[in-house]
Short mmCIF file of C-alpha atoms and ligand atoms in Angstrom, two decimals:
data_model
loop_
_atom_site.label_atom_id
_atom_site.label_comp_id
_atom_site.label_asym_id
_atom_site.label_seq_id
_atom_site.Cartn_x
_atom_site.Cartn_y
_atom_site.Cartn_z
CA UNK A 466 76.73 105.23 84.70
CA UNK A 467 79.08 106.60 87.02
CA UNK A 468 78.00 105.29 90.72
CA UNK A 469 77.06 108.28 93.34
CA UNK A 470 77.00 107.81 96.82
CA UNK A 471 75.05 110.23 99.50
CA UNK A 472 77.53 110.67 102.32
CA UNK A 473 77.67 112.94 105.19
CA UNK A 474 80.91 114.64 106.45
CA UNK A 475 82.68 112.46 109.09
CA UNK A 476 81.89 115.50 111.29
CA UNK A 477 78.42 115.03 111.40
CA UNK A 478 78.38 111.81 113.34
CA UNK A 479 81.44 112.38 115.70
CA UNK A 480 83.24 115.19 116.71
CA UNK A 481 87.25 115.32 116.02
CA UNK A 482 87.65 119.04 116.19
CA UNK A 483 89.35 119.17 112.79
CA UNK A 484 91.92 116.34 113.82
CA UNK A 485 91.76 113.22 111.68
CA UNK A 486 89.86 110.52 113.19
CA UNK A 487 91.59 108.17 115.56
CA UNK A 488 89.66 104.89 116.45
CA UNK A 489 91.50 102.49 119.10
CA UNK A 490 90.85 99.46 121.14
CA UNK A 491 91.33 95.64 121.11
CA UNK A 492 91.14 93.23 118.23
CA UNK A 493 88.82 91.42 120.34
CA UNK A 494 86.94 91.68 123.22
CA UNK A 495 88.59 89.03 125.74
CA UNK A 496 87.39 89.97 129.21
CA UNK A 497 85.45 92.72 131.22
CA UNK A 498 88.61 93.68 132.61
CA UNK A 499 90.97 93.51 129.13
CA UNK A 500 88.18 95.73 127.71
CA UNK A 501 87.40 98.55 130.06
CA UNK A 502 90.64 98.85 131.03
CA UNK A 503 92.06 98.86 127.80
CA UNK A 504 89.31 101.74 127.14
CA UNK A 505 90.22 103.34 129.95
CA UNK A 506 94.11 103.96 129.06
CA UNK A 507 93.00 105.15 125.71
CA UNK A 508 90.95 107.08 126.98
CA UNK A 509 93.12 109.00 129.14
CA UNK A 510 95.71 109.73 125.82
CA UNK A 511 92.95 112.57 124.89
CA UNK A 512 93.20 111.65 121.17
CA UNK A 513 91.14 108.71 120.82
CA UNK A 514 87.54 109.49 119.87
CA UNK A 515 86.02 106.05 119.41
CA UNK A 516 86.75 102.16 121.02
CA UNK A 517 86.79 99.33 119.05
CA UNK A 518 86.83 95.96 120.02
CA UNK A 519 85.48 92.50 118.19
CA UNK A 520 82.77 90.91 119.86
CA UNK A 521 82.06 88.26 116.59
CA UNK A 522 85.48 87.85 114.95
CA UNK A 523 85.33 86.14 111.66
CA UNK A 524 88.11 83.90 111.80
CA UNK A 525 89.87 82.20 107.87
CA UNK A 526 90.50 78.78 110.17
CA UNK A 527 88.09 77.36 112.67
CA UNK A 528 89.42 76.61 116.20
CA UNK A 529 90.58 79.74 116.13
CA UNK A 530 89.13 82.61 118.80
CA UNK A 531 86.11 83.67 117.34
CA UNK A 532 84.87 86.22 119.58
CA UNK A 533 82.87 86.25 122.73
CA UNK A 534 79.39 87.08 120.88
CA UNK A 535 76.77 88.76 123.42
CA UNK A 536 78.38 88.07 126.76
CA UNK A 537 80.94 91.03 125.51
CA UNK A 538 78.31 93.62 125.14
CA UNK A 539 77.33 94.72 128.84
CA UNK A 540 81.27 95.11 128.98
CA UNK A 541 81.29 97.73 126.41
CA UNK A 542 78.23 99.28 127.93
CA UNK A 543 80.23 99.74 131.16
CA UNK A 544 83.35 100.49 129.00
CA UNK A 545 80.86 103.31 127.66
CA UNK A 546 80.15 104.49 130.86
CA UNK A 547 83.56 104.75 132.15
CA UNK A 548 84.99 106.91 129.50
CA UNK A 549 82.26 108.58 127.72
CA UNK A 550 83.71 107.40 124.45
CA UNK A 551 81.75 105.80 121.68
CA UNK A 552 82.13 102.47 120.46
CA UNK A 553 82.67 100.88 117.43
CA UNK A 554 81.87 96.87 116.67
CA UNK A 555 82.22 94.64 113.77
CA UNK A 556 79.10 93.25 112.31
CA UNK A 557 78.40 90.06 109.92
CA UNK A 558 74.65 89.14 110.55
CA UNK A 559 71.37 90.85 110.74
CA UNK A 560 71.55 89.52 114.09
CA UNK A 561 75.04 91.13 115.27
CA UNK A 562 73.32 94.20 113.94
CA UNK A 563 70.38 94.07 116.14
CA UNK A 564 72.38 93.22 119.33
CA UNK A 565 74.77 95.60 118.89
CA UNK A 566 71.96 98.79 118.46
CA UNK A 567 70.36 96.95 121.75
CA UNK A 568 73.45 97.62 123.87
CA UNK A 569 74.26 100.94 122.58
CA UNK A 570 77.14 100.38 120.39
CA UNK A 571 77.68 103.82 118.08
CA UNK A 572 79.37 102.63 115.18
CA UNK A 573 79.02 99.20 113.26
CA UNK A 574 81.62 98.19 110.82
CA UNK A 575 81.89 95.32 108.28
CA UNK A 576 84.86 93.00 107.96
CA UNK A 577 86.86 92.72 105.00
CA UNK A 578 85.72 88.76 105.34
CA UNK A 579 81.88 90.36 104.90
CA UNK A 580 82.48 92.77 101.99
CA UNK A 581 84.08 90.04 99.88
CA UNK A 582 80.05 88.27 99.64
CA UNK A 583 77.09 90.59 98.50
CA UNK A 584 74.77 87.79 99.93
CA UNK A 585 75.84 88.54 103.30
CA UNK A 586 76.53 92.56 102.58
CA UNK A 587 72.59 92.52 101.14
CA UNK A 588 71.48 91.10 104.14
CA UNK A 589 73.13 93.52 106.42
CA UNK A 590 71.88 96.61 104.08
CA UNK A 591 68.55 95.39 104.62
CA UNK A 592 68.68 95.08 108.59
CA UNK A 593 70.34 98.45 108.17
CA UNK A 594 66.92 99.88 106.76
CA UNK A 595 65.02 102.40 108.62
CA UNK A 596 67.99 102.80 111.15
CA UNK A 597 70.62 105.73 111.79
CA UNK A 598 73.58 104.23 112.45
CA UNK A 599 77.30 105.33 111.06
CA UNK A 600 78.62 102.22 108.91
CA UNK A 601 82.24 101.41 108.19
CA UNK A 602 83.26 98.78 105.44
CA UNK A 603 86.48 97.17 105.53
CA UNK A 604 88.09 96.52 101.79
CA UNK A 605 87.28 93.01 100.53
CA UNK A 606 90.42 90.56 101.31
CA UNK A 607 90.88 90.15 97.68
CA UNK A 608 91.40 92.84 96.15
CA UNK A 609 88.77 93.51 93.97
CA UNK A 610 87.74 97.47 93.75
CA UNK A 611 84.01 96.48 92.50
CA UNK A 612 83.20 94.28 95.38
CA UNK A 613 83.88 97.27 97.87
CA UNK A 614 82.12 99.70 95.40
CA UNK A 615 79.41 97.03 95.36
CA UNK A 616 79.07 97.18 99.59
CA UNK A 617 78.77 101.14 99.29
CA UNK A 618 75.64 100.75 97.30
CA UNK A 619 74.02 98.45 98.85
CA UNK A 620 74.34 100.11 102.12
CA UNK A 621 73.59 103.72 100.96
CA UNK A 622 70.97 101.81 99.37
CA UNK A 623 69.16 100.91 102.24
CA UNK A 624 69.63 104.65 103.44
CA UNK A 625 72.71 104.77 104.97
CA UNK A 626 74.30 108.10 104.79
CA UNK A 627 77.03 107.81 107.55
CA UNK A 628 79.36 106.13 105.51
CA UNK A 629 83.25 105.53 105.42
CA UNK A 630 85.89 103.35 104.76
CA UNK A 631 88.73 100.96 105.95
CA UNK A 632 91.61 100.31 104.31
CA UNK A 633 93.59 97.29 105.40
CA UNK A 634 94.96 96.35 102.63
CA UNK A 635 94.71 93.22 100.40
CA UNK A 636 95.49 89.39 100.37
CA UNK A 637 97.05 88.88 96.81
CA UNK A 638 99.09 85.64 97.12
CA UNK A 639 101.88 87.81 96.58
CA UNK A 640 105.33 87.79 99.17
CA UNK A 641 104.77 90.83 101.02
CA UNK A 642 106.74 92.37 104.09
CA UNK A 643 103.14 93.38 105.50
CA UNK A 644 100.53 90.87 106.17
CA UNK A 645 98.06 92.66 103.57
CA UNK A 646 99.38 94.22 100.65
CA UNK A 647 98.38 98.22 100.79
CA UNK A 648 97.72 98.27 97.26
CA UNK A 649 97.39 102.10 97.87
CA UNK A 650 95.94 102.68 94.49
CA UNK A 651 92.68 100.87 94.91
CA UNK A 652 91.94 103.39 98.08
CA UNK A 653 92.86 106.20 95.81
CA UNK A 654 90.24 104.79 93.23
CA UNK A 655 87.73 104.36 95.71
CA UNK A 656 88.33 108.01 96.43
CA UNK A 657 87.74 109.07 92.96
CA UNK A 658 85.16 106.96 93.22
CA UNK A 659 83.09 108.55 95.62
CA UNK A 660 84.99 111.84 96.66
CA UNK A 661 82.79 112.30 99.61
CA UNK A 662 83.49 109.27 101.03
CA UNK A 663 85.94 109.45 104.04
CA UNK A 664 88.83 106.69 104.23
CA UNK A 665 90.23 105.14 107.33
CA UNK A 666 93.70 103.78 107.10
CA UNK A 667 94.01 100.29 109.62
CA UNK A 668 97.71 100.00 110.15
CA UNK A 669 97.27 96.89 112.07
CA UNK A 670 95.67 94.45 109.77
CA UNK A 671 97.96 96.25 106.62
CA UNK A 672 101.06 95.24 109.17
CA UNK A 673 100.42 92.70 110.68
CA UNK A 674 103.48 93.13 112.95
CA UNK A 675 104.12 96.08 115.41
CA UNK A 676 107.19 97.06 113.66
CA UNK A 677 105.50 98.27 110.84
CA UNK A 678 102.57 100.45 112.40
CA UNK A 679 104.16 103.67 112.57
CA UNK A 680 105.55 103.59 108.35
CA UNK A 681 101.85 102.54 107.37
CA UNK A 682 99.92 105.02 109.26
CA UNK A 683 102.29 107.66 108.43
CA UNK A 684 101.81 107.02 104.45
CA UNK A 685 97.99 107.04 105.00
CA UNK A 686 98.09 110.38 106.90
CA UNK A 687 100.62 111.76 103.74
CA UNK A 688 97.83 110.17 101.57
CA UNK A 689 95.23 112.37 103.20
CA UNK A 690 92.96 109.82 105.19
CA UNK A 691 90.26 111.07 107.49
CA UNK A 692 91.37 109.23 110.19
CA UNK A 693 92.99 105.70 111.52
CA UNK A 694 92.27 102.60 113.55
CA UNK A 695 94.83 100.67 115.18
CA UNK A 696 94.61 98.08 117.70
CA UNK A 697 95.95 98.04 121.16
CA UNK A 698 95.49 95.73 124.01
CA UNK A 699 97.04 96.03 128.03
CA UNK A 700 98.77 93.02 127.27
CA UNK A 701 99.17 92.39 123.76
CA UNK A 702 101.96 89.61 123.58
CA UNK A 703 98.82 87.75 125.48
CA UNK A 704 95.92 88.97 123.27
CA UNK A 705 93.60 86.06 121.90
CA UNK A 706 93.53 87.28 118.01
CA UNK A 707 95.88 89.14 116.69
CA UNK A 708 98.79 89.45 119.11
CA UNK A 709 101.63 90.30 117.06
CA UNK A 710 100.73 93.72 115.46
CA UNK A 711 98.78 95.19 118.88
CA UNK A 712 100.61 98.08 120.82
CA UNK A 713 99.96 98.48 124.36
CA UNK A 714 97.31 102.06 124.99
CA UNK A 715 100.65 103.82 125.86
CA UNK A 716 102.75 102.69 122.99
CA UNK A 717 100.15 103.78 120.75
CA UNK A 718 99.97 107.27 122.53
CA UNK A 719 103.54 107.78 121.15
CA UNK A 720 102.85 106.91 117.77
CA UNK A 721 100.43 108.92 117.29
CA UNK A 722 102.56 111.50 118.59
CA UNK A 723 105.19 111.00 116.27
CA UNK A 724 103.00 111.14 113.54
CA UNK A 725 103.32 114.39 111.18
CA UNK A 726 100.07 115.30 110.37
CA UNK A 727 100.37 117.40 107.03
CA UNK A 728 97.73 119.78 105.98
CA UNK A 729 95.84 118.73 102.73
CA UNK A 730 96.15 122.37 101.20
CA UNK A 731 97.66 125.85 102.12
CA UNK A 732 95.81 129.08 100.90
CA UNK A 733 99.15 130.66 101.29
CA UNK A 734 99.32 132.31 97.62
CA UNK A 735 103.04 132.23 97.43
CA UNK A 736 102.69 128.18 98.44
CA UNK A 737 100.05 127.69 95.53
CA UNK A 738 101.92 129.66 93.07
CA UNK A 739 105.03 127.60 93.40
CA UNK A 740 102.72 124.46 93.38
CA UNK A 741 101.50 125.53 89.82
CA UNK A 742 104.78 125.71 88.48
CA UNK A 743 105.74 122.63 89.49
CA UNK A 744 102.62 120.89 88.34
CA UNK A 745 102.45 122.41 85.09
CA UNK A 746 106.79 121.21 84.92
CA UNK A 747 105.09 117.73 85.61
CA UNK A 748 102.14 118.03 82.89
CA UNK A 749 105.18 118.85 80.14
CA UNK A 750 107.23 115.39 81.90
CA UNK A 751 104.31 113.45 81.36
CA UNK A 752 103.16 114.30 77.85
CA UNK A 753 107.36 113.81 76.74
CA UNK A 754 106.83 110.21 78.82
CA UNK A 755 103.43 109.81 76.73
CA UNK A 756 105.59 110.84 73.70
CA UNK A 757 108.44 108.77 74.16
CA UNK A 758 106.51 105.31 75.19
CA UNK A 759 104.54 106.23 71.04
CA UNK A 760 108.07 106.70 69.73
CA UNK A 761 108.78 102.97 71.41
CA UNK A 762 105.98 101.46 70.41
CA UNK A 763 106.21 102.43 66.77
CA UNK A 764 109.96 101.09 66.84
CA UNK A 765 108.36 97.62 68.52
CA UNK A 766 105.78 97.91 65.24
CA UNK A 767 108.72 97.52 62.92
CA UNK A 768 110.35 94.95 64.59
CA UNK A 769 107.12 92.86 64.95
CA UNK A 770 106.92 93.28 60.53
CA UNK A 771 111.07 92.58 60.28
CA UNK A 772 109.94 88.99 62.64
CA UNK A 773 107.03 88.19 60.80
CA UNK A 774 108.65 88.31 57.27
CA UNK A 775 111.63 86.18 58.78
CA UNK A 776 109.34 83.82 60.42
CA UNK A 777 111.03 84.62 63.64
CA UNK A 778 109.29 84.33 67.19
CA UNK A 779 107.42 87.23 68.85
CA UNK A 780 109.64 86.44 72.39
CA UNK A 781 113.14 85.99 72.64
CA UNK A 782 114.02 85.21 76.46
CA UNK A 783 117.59 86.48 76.45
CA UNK A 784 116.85 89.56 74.64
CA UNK A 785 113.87 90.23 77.33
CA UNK A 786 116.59 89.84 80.01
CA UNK A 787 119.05 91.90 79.00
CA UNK A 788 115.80 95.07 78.47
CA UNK A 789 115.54 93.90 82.03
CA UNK A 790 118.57 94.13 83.34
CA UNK A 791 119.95 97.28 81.55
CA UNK A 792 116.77 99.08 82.44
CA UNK A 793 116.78 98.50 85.94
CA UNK A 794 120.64 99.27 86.49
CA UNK A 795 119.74 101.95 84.88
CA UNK A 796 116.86 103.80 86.64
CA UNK A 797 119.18 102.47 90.10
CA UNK A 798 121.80 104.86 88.77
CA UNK A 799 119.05 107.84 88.40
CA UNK A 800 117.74 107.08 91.89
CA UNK A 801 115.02 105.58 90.61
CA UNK A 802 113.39 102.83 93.12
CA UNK A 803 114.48 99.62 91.51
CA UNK A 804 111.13 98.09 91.85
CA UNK A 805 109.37 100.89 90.04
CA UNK A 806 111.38 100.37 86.64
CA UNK A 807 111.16 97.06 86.83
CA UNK A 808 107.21 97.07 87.37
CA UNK A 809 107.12 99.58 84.49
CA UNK A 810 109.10 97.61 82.04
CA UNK A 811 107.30 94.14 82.81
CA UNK A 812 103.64 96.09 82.05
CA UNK A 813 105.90 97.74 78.50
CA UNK A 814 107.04 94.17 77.40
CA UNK A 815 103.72 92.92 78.20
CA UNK A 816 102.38 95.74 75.96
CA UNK A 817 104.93 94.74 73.47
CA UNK A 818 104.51 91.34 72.93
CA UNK A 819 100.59 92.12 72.28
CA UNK A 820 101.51 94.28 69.40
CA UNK A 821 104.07 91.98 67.85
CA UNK A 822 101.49 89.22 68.02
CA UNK A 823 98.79 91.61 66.22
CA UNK A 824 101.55 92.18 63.51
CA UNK A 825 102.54 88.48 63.52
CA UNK A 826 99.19 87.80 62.84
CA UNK A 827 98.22 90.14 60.17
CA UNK A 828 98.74 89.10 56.86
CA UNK A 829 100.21 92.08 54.75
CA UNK A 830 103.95 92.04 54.03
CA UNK A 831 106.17 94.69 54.36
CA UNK A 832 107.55 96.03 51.29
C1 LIG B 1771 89.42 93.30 112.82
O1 LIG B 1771 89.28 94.50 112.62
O2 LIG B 1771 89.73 92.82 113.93
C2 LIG B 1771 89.32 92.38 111.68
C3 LIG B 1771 88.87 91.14 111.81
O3 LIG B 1771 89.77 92.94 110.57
P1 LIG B 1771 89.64 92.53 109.01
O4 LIG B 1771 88.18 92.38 108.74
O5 LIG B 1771 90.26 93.72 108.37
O6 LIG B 1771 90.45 91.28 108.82
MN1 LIG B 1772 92.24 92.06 114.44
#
């Protein structure tokens, strides 16, 4: 069964004229002070449209900063006040939930520490029941498409219709230049998914360092994302969570102005006539890719029966590298990203091997 999801437009629960969605505000919640004034200077950039800030921060390591809990919440009520934006809080308990609604906060989201456990995401669905409220869920740390499928229905299960989600990318174990791998693709399959469903991109926790705020959030406005949430903090070198990838309120003003925010679509004809050609150019690449990759595995079929009847191995290391190396010096010489032929190749060989094995293992002997 294909999963559905009820979802109302991001425009039905807060008002962006058009724009994409732009969520701001510290990691955590420190002080009175930190907070509204932090508020305050995002405020007065005119493009933020909701605060964030961590009152209960789930934290990998103890002895870490883990939040200040309820003595933060009459601060956002006065940060409330003084800017007339909503606010947006992360939530883990039944208990968060029902303090947070108690002081007024607007918008709850889930941590990507929550969505990993349908224990705790079941409990939060059913403290969610009966109550109008816009929930965000964070992708689970590992990346695992199902789990965050999995939060999606049990919220909208509960009757949650104000629904959207935050990408922040993935812990994979793999060396990465960010401090979550983007993974892009599972957002994209979320998005399949449940088309309705609008997607946040967080730069900050995909990043995990200033430097690379501005290159993530640009690729998930090209990508089409409803909106963004970054952190920022007056003093972020001093912030207690988080320090190295919060910008300072003005900082952030200037990325988001040198963001290039494409439109999804043009209804230009001569625009969508040219886009037609191109695609249908790229259908005819892809079925002569389809095409060729048959051609190569038939060839790989014949080699696998040649093997078998001379008792030779399926995998021969130095063969394997040279395929590796020839391929990728040559897709570098095309243009190609080298990374992308070499990714390619590894899931071929992969592919490979599994057929030769199936041949090695069946008994008939070629004539
Ligand atoms: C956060 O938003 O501050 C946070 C804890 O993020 P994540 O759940 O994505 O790690
Ligand atoms: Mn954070």
């Amino acid at each position: 069964m294909k999963p559905s999801l009820e979802v109302l437009p991001l425009n039905s629960w807060v008002e962006t004229n058009g724009k994409p969605l732009i969520i701001s505000g510290p990691c955590s919640a420190e002080t009175e002070e930190q907070l509204v004034e932090t508020a305050r200077q995002l405020s007065q950039l005119g493009a933020v449209h909701v605060i964030r800030a961590g009152v209960w921060k789930p934290r990998t390591r103890p002895g870490s900063f883990e939040g200040m809990g309820k003595a933060a919440l009459p601060w956002i009520q006065r940060a409330k006040a003084e800017t007339g934006l909503p606010f947006a809080v992360e939530v883990a308990t039944p208990e968060h939930i029902e303090l947070a609604l108690k002081y007024g906060v607007d918008i709850l989201w889930v941590g990507a520490r929550t969505t990993v456990n349908p224990f705790n995401v079941q409990e939060i669905a059913d403290a969610l029941r009966g109550v109008d409220v816009p929930v965000l869920v964070k992708n689970p740390v590992n990346p695992d498409l199902a789990l965050w499928i999995g939060a999606f229905e049990r919220i909208a299960g509960a009757g949650i219709t104000k629904l959207g989600a935050i990408h922040r990318g993935f812990s994979t174990g793999e060396a990465s230049k960010y401090r979550n791998v983007p993974l892009w693709q599972m957002a994209i399959e979320l998005k399949s998914t449940f088309p309705n469903l609008p997607i946040i991109g967080d730069p900050s926790h995909m990043a995990g360092k200033r430097a690379y705020l501005q290159e993530l959030a640009q690729m998930q406005m090209d990508l089409n994302y409803d909106g963004l949430i970054v952190e920022s903090h007056i003093d972020p070198d001093n912030a207690w969570s988080d320090a190295a990838q919060q910008l300072t309120p003005a900082a952030f003003g200037e990325m988001l102005e040198h963001l290039h925010i494409r439109k999804a679509d043009s209804p230009n004809l001569e625009f969508q006539n040219a886009l037609e050609q191109i695609r249908s150019k790229i259908d005819n690449v892809d079925r002569q890719l389809v095409e060729t990759l048959a051609a190569r595995m038939a060839l790989v079929e014949k080699l696998a029966e040649y093997k078998r009847d001379n008792n030779v191995t399926v995998f021969q290391p130095e063969r394997w590298k040279e395929v590796h190396e020839t391929r990728a010096k040559q897709g570098k010489k095309m243009g190609l990203y080298p990374e992308l032929v070499e990714e390619i190749f590894k899931i071929i060989h992969m592919e490979s091997i599994r057929k030769q094995t199936e041949v090695m293992n069946s008994n008939e002997q070629s004539a």
